[in-house]
mmCIF file of C-alpha atoms in Angstrom:
data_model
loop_
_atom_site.group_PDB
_atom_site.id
_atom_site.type_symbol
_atom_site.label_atom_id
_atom_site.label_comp_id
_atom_site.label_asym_id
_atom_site.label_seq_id
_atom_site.Cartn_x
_atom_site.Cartn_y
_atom_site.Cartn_z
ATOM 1 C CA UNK A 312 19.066 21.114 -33.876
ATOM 2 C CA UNK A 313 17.554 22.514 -31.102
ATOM 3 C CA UNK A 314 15.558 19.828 -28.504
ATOM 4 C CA UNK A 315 12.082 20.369 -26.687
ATOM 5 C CA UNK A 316 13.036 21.296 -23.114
ATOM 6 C CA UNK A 317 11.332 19.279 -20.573
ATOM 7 C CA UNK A 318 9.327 20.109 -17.582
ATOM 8 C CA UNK A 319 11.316 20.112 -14.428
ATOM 9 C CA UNK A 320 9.382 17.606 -12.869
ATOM 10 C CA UNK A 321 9.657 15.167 -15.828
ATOM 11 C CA UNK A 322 13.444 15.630 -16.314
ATOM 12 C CA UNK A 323 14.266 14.797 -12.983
ATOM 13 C CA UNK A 324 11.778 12.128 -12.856
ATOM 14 C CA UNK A 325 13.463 8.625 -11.873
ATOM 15 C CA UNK A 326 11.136 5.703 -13.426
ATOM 16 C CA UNK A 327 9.759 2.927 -11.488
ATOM 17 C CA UNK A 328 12.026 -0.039 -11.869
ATOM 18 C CA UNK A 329 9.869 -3.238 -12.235
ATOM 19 C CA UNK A 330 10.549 -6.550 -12.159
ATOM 20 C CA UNK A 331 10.636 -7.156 -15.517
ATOM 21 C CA UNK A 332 12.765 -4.152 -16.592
ATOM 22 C CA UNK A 333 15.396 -6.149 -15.649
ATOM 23 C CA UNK A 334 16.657 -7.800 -18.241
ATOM 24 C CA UNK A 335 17.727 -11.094 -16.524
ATOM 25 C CA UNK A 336 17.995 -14.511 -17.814
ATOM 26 C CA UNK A 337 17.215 -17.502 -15.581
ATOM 27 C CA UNK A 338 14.802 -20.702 -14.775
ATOM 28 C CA UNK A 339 13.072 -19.956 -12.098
ATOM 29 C CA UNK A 340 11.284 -16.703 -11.666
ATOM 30 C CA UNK A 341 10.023 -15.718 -8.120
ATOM 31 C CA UNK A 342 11.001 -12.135 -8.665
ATOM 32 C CA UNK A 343 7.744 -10.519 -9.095
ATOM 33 C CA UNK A 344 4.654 -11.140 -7.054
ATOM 34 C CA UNK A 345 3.649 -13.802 -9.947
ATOM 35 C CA UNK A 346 1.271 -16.596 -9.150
ATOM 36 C CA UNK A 347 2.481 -20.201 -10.847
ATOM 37 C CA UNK A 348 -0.776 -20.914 -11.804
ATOM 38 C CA UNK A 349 -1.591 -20.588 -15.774
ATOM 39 C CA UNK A 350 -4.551 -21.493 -17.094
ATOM 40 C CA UNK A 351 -6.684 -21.451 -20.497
ATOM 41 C CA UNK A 352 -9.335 -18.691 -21.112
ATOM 42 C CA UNK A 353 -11.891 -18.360 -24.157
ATOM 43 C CA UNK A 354 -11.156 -15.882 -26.285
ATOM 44 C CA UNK A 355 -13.428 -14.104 -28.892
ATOM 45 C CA UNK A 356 -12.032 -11.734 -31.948
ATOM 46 C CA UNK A 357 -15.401 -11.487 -33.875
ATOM 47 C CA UNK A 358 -16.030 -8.006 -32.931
ATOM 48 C CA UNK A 359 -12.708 -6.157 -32.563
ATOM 49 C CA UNK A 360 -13.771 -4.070 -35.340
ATOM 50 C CA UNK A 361 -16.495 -2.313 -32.709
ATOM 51 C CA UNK A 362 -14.725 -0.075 -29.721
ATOM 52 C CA UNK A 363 -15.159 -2.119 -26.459
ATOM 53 C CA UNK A 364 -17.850 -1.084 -23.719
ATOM 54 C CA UNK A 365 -15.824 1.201 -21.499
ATOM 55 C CA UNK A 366 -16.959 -0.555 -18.333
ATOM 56 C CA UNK A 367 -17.903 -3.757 -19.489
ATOM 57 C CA UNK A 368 -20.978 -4.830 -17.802
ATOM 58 C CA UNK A 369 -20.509 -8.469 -17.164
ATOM 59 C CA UNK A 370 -17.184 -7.253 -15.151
ATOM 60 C CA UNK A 371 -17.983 -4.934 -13.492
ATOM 61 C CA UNK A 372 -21.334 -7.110 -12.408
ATOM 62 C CA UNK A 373 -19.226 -10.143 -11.664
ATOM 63 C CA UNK A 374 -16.821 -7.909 -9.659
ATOM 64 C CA UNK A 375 -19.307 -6.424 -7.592
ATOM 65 C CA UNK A 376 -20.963 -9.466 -6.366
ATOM 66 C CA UNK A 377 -17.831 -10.608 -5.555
ATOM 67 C CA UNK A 378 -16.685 -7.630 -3.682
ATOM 68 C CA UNK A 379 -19.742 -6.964 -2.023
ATOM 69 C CA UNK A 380 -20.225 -3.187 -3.291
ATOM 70 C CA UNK A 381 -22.708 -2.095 -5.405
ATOM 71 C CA UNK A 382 -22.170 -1.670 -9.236
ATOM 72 C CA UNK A 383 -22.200 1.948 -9.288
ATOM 73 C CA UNK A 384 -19.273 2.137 -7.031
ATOM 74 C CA UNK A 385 -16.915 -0.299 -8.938
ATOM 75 C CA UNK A 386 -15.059 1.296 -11.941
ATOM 76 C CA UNK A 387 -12.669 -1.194 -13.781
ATOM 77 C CA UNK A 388 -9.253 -0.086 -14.701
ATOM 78 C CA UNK A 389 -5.812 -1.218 -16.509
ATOM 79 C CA UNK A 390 -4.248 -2.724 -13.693
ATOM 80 C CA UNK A 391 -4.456 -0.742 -9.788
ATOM 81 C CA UNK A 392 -1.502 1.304 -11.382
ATOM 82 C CA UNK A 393 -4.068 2.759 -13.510
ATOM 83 C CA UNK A 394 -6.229 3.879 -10.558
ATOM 84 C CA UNK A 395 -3.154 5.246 -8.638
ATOM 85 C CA UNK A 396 -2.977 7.746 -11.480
ATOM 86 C CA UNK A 397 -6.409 8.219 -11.979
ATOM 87 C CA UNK A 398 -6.456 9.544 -8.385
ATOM 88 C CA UNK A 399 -3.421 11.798 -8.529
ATOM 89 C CA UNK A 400 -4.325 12.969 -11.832
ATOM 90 C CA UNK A 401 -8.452 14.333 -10.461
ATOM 91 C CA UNK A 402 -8.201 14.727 -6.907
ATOM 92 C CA UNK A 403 -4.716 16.502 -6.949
ATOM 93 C CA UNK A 404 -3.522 20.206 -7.949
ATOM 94 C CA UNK A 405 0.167 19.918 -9.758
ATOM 95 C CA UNK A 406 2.270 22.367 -7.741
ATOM 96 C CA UNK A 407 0.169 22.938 -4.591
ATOM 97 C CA UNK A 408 -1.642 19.908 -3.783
ATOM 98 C CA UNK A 409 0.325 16.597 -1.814
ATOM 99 C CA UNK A 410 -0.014 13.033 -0.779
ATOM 100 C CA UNK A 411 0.693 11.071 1.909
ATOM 101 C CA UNK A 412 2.521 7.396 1.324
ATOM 102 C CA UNK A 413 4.256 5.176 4.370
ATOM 103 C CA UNK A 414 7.620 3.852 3.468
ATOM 104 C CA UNK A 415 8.697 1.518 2.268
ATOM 105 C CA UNK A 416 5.686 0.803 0.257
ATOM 106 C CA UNK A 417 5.047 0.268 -3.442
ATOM 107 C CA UNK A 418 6.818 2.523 -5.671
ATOM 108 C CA UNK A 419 4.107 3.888 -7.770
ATOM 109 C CA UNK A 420 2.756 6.224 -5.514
ATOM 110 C CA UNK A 421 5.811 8.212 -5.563
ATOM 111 C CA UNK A 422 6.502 7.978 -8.995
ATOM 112 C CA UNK A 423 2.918 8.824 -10.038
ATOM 113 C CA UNK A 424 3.109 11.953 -7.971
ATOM 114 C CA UNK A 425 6.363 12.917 -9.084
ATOM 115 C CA UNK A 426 5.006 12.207 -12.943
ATOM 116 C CA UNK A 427 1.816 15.038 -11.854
ATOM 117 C CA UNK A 428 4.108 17.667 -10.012
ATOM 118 C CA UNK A 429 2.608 16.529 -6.998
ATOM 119 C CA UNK A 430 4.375 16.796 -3.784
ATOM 120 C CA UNK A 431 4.802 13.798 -1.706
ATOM 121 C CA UNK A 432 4.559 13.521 2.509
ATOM 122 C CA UNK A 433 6.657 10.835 3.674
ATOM 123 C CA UNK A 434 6.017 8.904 6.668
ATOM 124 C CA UNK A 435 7.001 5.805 7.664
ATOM 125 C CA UNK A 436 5.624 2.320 8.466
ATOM 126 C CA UNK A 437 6.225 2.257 11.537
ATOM 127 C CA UNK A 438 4.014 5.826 12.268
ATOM 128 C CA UNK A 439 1.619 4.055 10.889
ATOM 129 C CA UNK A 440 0.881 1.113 12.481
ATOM 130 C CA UNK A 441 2.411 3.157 16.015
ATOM 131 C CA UNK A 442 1.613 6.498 16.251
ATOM 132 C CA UNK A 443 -1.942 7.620 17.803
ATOM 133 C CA UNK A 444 -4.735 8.356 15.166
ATOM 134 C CA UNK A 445 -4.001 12.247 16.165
ATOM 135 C CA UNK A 446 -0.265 12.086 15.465
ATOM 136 C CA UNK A 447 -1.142 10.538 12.044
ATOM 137 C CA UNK A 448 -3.426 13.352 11.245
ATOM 138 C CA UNK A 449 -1.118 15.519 12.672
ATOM 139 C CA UNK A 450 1.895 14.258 10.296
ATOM 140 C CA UNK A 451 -0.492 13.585 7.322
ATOM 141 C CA UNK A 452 -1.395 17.407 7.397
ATOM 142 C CA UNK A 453 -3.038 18.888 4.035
ATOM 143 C CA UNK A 454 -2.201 15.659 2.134
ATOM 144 C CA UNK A 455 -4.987 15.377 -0.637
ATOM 145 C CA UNK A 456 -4.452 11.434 -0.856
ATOM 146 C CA UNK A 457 -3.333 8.935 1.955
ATOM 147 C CA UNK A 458 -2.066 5.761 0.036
ATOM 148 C CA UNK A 459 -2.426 2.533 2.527
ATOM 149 C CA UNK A 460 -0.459 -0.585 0.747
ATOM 150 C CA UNK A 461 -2.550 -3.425 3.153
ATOM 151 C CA UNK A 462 -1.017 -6.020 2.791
ATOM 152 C CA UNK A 463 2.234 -3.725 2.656
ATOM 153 C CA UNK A 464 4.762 -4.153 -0.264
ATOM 154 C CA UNK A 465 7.586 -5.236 0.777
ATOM 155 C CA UNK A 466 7.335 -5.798 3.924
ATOM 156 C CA UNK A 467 4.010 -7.776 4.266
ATOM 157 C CA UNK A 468 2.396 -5.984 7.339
ATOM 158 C CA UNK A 469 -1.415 -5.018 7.245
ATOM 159 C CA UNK A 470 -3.051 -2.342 9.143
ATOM 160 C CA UNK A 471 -6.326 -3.578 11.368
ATOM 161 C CA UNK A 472 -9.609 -2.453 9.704
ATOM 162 C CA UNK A 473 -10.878 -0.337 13.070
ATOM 163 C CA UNK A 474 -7.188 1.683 12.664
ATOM 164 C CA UNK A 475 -7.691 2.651 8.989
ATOM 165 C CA UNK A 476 -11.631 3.663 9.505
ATOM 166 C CA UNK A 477 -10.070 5.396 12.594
ATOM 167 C CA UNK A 478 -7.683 7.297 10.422
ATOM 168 C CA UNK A 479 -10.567 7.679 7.616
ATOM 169 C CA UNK A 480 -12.939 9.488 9.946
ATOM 170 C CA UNK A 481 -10.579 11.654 11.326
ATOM 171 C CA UNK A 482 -9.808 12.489 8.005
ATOM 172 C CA UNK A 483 -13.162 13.097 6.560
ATOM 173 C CA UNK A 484 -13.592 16.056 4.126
ATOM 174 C CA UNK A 485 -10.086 16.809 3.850
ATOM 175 C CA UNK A 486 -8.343 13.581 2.642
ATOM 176 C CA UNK A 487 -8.710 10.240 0.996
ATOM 177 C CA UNK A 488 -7.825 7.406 2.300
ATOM 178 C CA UNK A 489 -6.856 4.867 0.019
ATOM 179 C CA UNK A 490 -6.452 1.547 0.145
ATOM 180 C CA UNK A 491 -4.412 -0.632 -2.037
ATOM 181 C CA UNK A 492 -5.567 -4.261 -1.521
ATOM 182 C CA UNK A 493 -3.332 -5.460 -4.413
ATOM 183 C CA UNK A 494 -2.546 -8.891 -2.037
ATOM 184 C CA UNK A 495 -6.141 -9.115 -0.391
ATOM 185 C CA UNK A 496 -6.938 -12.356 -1.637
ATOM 186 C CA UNK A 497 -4.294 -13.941 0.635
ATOM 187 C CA UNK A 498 -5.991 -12.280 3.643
ATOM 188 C CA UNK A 499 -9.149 -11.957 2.931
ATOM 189 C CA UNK A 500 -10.872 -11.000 6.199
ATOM 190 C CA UNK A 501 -8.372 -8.060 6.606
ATOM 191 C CA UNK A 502 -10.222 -6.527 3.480
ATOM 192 C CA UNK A 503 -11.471 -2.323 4.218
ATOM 193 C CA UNK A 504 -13.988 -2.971 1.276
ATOM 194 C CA UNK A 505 -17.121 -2.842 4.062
ATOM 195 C CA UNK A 506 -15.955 0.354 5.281
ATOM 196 C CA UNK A 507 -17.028 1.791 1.647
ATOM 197 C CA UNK A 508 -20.778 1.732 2.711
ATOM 198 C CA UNK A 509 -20.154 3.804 6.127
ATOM 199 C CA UNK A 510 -17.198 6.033 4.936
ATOM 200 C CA UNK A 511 -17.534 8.754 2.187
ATOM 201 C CA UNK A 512 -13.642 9.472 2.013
ATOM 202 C CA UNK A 513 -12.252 5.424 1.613
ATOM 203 C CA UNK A 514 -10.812 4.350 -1.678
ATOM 204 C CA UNK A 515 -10.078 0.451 -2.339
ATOM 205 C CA UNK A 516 -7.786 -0.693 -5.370
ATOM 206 C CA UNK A 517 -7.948 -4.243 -6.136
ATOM 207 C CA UNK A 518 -6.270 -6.181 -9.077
ATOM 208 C CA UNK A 519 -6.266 -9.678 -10.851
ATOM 209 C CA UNK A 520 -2.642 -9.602 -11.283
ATOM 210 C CA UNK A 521 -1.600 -11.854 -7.785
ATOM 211 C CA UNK A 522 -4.100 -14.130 -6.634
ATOM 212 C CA UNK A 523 -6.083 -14.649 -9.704
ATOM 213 C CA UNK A 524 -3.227 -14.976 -12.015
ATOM 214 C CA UNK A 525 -3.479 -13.028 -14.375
ATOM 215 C CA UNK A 526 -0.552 -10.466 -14.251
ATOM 216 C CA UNK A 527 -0.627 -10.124 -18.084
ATOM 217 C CA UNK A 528 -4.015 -9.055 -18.523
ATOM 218 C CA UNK A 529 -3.371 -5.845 -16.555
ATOM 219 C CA UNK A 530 -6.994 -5.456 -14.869
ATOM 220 C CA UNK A 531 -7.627 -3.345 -12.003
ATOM 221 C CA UNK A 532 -10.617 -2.704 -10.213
ATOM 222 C CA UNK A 533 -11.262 0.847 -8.039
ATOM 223 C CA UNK A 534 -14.102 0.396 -4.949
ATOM 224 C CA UNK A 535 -15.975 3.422 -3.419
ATOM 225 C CA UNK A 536 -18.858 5.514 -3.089
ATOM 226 C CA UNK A 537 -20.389 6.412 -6.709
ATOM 227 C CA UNK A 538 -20.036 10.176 -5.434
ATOM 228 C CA UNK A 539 -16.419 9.781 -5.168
ATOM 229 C CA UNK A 540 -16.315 8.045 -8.392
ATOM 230 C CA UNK A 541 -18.179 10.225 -10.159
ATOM 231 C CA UNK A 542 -15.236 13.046 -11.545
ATOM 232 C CA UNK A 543 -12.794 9.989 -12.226
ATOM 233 C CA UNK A 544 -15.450 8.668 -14.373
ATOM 234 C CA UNK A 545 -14.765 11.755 -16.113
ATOM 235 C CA UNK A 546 -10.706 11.233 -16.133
ATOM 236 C CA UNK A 547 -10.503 7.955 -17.589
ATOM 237 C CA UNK A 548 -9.945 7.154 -20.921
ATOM 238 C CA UNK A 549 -12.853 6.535 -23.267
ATOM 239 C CA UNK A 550 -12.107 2.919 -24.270
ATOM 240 C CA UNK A 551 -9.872 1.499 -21.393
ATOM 241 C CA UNK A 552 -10.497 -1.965 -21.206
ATOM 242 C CA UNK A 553 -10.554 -4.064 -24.664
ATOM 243 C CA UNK A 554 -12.529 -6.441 -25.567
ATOM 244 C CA UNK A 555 -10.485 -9.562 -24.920
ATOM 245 C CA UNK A 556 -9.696 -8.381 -21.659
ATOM 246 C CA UNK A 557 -13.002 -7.977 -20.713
ATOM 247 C CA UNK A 558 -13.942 -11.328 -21.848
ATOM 248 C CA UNK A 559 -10.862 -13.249 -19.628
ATOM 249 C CA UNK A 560 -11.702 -11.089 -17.010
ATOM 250 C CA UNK A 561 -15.704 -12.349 -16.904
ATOM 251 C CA UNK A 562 -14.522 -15.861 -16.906
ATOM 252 C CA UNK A 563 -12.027 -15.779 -14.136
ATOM 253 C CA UNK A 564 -14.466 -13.624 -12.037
ATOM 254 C CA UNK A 565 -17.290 -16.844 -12.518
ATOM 255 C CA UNK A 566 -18.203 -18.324 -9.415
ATOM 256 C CA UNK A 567 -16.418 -21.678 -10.137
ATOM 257 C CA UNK A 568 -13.039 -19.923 -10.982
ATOM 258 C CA UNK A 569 -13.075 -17.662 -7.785
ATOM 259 C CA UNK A 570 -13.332 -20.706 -5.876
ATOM 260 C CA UNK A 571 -10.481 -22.520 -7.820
ATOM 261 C CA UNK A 572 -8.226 -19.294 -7.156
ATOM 262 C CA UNK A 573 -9.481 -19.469 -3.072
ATOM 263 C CA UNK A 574 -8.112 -23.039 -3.356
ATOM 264 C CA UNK A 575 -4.927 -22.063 -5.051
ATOM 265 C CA UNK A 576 -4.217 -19.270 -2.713
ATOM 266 C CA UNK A 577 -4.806 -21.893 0.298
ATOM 267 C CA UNK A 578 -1.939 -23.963 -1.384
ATOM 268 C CA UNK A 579 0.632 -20.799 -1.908
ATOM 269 C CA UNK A 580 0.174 -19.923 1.942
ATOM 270 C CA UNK A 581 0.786 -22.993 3.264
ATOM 271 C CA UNK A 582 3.864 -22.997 0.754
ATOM 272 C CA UNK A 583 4.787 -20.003 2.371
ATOM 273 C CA UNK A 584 4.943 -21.471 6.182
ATOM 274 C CA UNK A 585 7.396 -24.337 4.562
ATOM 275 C CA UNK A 586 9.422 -21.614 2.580
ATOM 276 C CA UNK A 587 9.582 -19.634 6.104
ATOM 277 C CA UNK A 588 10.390 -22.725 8.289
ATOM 278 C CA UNK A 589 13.523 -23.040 5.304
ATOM 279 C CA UNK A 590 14.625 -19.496 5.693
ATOM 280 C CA UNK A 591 14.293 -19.326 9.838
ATOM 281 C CA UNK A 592 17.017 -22.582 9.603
ATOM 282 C CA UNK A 593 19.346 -20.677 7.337
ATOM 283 C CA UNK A 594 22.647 -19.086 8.580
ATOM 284 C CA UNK A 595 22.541 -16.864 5.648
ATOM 285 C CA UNK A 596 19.403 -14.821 6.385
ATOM 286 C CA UNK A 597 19.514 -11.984 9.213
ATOM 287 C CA UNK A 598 15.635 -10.940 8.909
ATOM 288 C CA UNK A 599 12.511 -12.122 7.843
ATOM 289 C CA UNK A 600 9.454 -9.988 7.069
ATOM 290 C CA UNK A 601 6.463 -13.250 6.861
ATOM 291 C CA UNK A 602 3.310 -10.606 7.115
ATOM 292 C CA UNK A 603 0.892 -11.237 4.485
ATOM 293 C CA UNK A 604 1.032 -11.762 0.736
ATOM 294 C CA UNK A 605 2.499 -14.168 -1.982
ATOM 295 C CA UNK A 606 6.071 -12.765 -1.182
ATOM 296 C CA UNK A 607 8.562 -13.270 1.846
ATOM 297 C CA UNK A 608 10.899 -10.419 2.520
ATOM 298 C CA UNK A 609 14.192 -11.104 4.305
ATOM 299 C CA UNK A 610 17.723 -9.701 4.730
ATOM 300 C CA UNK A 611 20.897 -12.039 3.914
ATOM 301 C CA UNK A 612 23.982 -11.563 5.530
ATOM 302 C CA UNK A 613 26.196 -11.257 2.404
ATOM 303 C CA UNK A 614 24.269 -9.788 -0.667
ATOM 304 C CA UNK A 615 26.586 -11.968 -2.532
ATOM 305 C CA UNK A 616 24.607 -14.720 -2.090
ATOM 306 C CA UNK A 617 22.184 -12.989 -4.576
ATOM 307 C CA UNK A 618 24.834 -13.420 -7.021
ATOM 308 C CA UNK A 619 24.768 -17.191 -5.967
ATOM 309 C CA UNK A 620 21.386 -17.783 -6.951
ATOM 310 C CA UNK A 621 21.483 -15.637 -10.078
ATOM 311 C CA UNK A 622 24.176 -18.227 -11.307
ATOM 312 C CA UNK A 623 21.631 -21.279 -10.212
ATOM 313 C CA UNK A 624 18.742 -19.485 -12.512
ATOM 314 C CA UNK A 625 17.168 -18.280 -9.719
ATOM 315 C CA UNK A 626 15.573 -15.070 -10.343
ATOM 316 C CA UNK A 627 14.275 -13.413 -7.051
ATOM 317 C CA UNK A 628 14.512 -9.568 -6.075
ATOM 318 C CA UNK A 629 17.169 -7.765 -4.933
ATOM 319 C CA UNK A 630 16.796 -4.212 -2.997
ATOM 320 C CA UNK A 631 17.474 -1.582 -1.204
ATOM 321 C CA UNK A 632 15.580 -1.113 2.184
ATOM 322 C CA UNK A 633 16.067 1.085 5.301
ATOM 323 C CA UNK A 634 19.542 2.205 3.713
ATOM 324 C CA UNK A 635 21.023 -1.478 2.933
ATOM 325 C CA UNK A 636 21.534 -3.561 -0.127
ATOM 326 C CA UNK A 637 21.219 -6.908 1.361
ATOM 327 C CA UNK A 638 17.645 -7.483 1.290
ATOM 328 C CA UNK A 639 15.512 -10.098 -1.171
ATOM 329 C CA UNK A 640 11.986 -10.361 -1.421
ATOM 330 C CA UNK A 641 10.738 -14.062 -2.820
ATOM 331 C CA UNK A 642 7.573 -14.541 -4.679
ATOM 332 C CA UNK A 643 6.092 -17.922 -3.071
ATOM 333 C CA UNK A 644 6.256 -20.063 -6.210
ATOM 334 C CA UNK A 645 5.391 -23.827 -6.784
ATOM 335 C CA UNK A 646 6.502 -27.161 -5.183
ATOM 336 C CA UNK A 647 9.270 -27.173 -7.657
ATOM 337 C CA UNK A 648 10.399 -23.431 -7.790
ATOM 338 C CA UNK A 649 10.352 -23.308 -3.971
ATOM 339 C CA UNK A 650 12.942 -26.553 -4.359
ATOM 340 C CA UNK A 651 15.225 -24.351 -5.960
ATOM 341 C CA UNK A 652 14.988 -21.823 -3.535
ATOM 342 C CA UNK A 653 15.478 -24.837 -0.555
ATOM 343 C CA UNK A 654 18.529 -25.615 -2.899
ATOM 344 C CA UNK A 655 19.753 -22.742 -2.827
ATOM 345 C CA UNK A 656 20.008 -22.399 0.365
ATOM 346 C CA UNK A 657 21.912 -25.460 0.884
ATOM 347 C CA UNK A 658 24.689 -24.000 -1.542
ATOM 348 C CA UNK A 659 24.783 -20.786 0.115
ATOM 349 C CA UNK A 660 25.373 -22.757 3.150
ATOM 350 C CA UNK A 661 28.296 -24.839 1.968
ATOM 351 C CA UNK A 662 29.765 -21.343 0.280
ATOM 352 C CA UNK A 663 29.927 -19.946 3.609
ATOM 353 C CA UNK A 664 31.528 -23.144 5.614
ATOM 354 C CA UNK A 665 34.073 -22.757 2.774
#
């Protein structure tokens, strides 16, 4: 029996490992960005027999008034993961074309890129926010796509606004600068969407996964200028948003539920100042990366203490960063899951006077 041979670039592909393909058992879960808050949504199965409107219109309305850009430079998308592919997959030539990420960041860039036979330029996070605008173009070279993660995943930092449209103009008509604004809602001033009306080559990916809760309904919005838009209107899928999605996603884009997620996302970053104050007491943690975001990401001084909190039910991340295996990155839960994590602590603590 003879098997299909794969492409190169597929075979030696190594998969993004999310959260969730962990297959972990446990109480608490502050492992993956999550917010705490649930809540109950209308749904409506009267019409699932019809194919869904590919960009429904009350979303895509709802989402423009509440980004501030104009309707014809919104396309909605299945998560921001969607529209990291879409952008690969149009503006990008497999085997000659590159882009340009800043690690650590999000691993879907790279993946993506490696999933397209695209080649990937790696700076680092530091260039970013230190090097001068020339160096950057300098090291960012013929790079089709520049991926900005601001807020940055892990480590929470944000690049200014002026910086990136500094960056963006010096880039303009030979890269795209785009910006993943996955964790905007928790800084919302920091946001590069107003740079969409003044800059042709500026790309914004937003979500509903973080602050508005709703990681399961995998909805993802893309910002930018309708010409830019224009050929990945031709990419995407017919049909890529169902129905019910589309009707979850009107509701918790109404004006009454964008201020109840404001208010929520006040709570979780005040939550996050206590859940700091805990972690700058502790004798176990070495680092803390605070930055921006519904995450704090730190380095222990024994990644055995992981192992600790595992035990407790504790789920939180584990990973490698900047070539060491003692870092954690905690989602900022509620009063109670942050009580285990405070609890934790406190065991840790006894472990090591032991």
């Amino acid at each position: 029996m003879t098997s299909i041979a794969l492409p190169e670039n597929i075979d030696s592909l190594k998969a993004y490992s999310s959260a969730k393909s962990e297959k972990l058992t446990g109480t608490t879960w502050l492992n993956a960005n999550e917010s705490p808050y649930a809540k109950v949504y209308e749904t409506c199965f009267d019409t699932l027999n019809r194919y869904p409107d590919p960009q429904p219109e009350a979303v895509i309305d709802a989402y423009s008034q509440y980004s501030g850009i104009d309707t014809d430079g919104v396309v909605m998308t299945r998560g921001a993961d969607e529209g990291i592919e879409l952008l690969v997959r149009t503006y990008c030539q497999p085997d000659k074309d590159s882009i340009t990420i800043f690690t650590p960041t999000y691993g879907m860039y790279k993946v993506t890129a490696d999933t397209h036979n695209v080649s990937i330029n790696e700076l680092s996070q530091q260039q970013l926010a230190d090097a001068s605008i020339a160096e950057l173009v300098s090291a960012i070279g013929d790079s089709k796509l520049v991926f900005i993660c601001n807020p940055n995943n892990p480590t929470g930092s944000i690049q200014p606004l002026q910086r990136i449209a500094q960056l963006a103009e010096s880039l303009a008509k030979k890269a795209l600068i785009v910006v993943d604004e996955a964790y905007i809602e928790f800084c919302e001033q920091q946001s590069c969407a107003p740079l969409i009306s003044g800059l042709d080559n500026i790309v914004v990916l937003r979500t509903l996964s973080k602050a508005f809760a709703l990681a399961g309904l995998r909805v993802g919005f893309m910002l930018s200028n309708p010409k830019l838009l224009a050929p990945i209107r031709k990419v995407i899928a017919p049909y890529p948003v169902s129905t019910v999605v589309a009707v979850i996603a009107a509701q918790a884009l109404s004006a009454d539920a964008i201020t109840q997620m404001r208010r929520q996302v006040s709570i979780l970053n005040v939550a996050k100042k206590k859940l700091i104050s805990w972690l700058q007491e502790s004798e176990i943690v070495k680092e803390i990366f605070s930055g921006e975001g519904n995450f704090v990401t730190l380095q222990l001084t024994d990644k055995c203490y992981v192992q600790i909190a595992t035990q407790m039910g504790l789920i939180m991340r584990p990973f490698l960063l900047y070539g060491q295996d003692n870092w954690l990155r905690i989602s900022i839960g509620n009063e109670q899951e942050l009580k285990q994590v405070k609890s934790w602590l406190a065991v840790c603590r006894q472990a090591e006077e032991v």
